[in-house]
Short mmCIF file of C-alpha atoms and ligand atoms in Angstrom, two decimals:
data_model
loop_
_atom_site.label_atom_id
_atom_site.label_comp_id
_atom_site.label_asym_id
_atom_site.label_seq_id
_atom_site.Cartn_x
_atom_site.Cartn_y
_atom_site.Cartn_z
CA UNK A 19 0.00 0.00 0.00
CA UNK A 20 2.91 2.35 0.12
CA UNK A 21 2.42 3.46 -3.45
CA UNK A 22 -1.53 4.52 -2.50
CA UNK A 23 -3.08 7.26 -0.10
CA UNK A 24 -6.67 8.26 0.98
CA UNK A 25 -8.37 11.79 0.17
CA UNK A 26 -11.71 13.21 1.02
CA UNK A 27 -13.08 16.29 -0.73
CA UNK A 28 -14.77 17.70 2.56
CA UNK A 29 -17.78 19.50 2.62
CA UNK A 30 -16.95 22.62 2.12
CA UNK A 31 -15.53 22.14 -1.28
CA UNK A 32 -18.35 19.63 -2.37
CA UNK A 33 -20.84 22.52 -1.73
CA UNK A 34 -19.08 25.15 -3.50
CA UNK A 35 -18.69 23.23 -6.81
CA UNK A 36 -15.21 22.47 -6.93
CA UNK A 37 -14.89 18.71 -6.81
CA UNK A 38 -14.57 18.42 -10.55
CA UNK A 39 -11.43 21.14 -10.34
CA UNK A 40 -10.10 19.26 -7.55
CA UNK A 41 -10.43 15.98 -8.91
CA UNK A 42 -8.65 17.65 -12.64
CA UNK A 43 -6.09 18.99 -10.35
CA UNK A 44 -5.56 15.68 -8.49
CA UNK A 45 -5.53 13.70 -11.41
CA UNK A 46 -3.26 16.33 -13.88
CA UNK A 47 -0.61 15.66 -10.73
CA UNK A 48 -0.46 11.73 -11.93
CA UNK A 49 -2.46 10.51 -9.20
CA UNK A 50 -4.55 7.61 -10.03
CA UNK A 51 -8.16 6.90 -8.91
CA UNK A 52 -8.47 3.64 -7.59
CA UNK A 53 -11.66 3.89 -5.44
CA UNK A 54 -13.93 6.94 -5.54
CA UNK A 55 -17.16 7.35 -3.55
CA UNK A 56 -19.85 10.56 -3.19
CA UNK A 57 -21.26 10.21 0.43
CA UNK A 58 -22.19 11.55 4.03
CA UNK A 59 -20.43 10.80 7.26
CA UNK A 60 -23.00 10.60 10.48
CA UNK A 61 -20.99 12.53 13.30
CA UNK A 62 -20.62 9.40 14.75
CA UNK A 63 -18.46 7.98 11.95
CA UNK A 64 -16.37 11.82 11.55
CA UNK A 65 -15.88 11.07 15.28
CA UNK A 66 -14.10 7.83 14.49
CA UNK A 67 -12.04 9.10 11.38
CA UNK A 68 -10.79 11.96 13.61
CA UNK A 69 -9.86 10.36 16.70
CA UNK A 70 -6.18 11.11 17.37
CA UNK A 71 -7.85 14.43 17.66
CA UNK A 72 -10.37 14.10 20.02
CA UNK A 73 -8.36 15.82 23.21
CA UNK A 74 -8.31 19.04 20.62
CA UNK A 75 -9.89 21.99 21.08
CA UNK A 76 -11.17 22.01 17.65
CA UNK A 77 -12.28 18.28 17.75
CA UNK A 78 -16.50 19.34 18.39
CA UNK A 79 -16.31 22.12 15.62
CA UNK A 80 -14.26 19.34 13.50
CA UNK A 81 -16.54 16.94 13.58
CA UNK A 82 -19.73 19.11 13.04
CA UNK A 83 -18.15 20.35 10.15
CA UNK A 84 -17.88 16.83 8.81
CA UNK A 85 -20.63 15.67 8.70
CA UNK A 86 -22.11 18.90 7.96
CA UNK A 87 -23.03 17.65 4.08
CA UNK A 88 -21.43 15.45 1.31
CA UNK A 89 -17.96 14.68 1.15
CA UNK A 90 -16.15 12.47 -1.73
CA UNK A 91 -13.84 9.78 -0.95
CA UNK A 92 -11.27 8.33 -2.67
CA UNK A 93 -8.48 6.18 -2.58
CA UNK A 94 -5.17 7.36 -4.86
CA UNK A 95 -2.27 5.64 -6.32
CA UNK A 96 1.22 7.27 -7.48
CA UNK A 97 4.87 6.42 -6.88
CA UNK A 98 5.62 8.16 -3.13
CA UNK A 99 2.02 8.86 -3.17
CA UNK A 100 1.32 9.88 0.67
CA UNK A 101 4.06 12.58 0.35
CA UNK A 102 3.51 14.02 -2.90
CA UNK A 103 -0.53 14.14 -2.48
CA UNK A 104 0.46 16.54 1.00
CA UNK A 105 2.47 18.42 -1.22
CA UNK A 106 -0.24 18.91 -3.31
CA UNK A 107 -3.01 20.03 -1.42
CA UNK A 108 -0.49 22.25 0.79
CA UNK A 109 0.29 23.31 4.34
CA UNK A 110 -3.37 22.93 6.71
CA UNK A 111 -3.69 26.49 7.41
CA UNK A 112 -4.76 28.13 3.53
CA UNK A 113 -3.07 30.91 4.52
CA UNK A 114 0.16 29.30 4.84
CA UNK A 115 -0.16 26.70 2.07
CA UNK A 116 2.26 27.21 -1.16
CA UNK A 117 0.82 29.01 -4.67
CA UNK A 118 -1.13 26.39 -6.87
CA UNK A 119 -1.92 24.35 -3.84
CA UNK A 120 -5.41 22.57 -3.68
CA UNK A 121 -6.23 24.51 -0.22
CA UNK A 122 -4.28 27.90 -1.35
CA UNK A 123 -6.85 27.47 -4.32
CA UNK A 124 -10.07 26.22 -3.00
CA UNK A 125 -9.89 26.27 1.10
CA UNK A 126 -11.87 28.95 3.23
CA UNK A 127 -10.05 28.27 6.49
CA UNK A 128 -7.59 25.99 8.73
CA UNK A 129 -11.45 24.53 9.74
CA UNK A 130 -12.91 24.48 6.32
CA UNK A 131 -9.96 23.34 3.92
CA UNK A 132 -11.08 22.08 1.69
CA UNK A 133 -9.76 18.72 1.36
CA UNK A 134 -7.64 15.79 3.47
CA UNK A 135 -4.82 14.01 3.05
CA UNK A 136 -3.46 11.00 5.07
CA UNK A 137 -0.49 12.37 7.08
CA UNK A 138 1.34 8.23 6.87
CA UNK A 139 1.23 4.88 4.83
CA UNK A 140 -0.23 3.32 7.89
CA UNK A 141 -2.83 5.78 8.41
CA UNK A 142 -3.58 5.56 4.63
CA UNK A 143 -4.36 2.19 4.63
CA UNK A 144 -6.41 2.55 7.74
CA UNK A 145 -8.56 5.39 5.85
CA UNK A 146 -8.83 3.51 2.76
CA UNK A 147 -10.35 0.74 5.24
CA UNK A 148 -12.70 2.62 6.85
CA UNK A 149 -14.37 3.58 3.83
CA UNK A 150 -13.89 1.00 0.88
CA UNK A 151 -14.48 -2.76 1.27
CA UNK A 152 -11.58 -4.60 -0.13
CA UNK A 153 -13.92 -5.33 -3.40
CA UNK A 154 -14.30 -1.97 -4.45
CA UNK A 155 -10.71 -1.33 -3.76
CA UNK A 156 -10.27 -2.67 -7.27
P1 ATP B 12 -6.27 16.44 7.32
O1 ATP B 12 -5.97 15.38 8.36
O2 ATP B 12 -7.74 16.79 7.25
O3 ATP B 12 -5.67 16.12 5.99
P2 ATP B 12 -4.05 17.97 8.26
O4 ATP B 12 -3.35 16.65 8.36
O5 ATP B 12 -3.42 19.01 7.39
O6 ATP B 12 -5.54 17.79 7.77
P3 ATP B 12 -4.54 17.85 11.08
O7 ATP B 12 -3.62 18.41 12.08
O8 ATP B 12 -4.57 16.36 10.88
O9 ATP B 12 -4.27 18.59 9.69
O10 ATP B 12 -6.00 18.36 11.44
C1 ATP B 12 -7.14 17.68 10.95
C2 ATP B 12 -8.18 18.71 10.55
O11 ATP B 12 -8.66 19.37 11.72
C3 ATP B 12 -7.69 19.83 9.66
O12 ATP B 12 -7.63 19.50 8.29
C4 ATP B 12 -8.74 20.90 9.91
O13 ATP B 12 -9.94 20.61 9.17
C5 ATP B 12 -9.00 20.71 11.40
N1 ATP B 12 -8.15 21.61 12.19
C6 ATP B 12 -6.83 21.50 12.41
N2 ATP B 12 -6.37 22.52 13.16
C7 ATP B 12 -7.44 23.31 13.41
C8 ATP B 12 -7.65 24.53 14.11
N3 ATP B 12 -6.63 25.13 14.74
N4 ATP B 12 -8.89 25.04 14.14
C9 ATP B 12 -9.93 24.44 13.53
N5 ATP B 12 -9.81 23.28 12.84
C10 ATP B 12 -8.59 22.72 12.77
MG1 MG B 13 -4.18 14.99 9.35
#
């Protein structure tokens, strides 16, 4: 799984029309789609995903914002693909992240931005988990 990480277009961006940019963007950077899925997560389930962050002070307003409306999932293959897909979408805070990044480009705020990215391989097999049955991850 090394070559492979796990995205979600979060809700912010799904509402404001730019999946299809992000998805150009993502895909125009050589990343390949390997499992891709429009759907909802119940607070519950944004709970789970977030976890590690669940002592942070931001952890309610995360997960309200998370299952605040549709997200896309998605599970991504490239050589060094959990490094170069961080690059891509840039630093968490918009205002910090690099020119021609996905969250320079399409994130309100270091709440709303736009897109994730797993941070490891491990966690990006975990993520891929969590959403895809082994089935649909072709
Ligand atoms: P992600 O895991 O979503 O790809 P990240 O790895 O860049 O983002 P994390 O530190 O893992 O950043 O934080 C997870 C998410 O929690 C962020 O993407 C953002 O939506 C939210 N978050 C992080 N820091 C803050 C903050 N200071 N205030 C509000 N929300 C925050
Ligand atoms: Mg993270």
């Amino acid at each position: 799984m090394s070559n492979r990480t796990f995205t979600m277009i979060k809700p912010d961006a799904f509402a404001s029309g730019y999946t299809g940019a992000i998805l150009k963007q993502i895909e125009g950077a050589g990343f390949r789609i390997v499992a891709m899925k429009l759907t909802r997560l119940s607070a519950e389930k944004a709970g789970e995903f977030y976890a590690v962050h669940a002592e942070r002070p931001f952890y309610g307003e995360l997960v309200d914002f998370m299952s605040s409306g549709p997200i896309v999932a998605a599970i991504l293959e490239k050589d060094n693909a959990v490094e170069d897909f961080r690059k891509l979408i840039g630093a968490t805070n918009p205002a910090n992240a690099e020119e021609g990044t996905i969250r320079k480009l399409y994130a309100k705020s270091v709440g709303e931005n736009a897109v994730h990215g797993s941070d490891s391989n491990e966690n990006a097999a975990i993520e891929g988990n969590f959403f895809f049955s082994a089935f649909e991850r072709i």
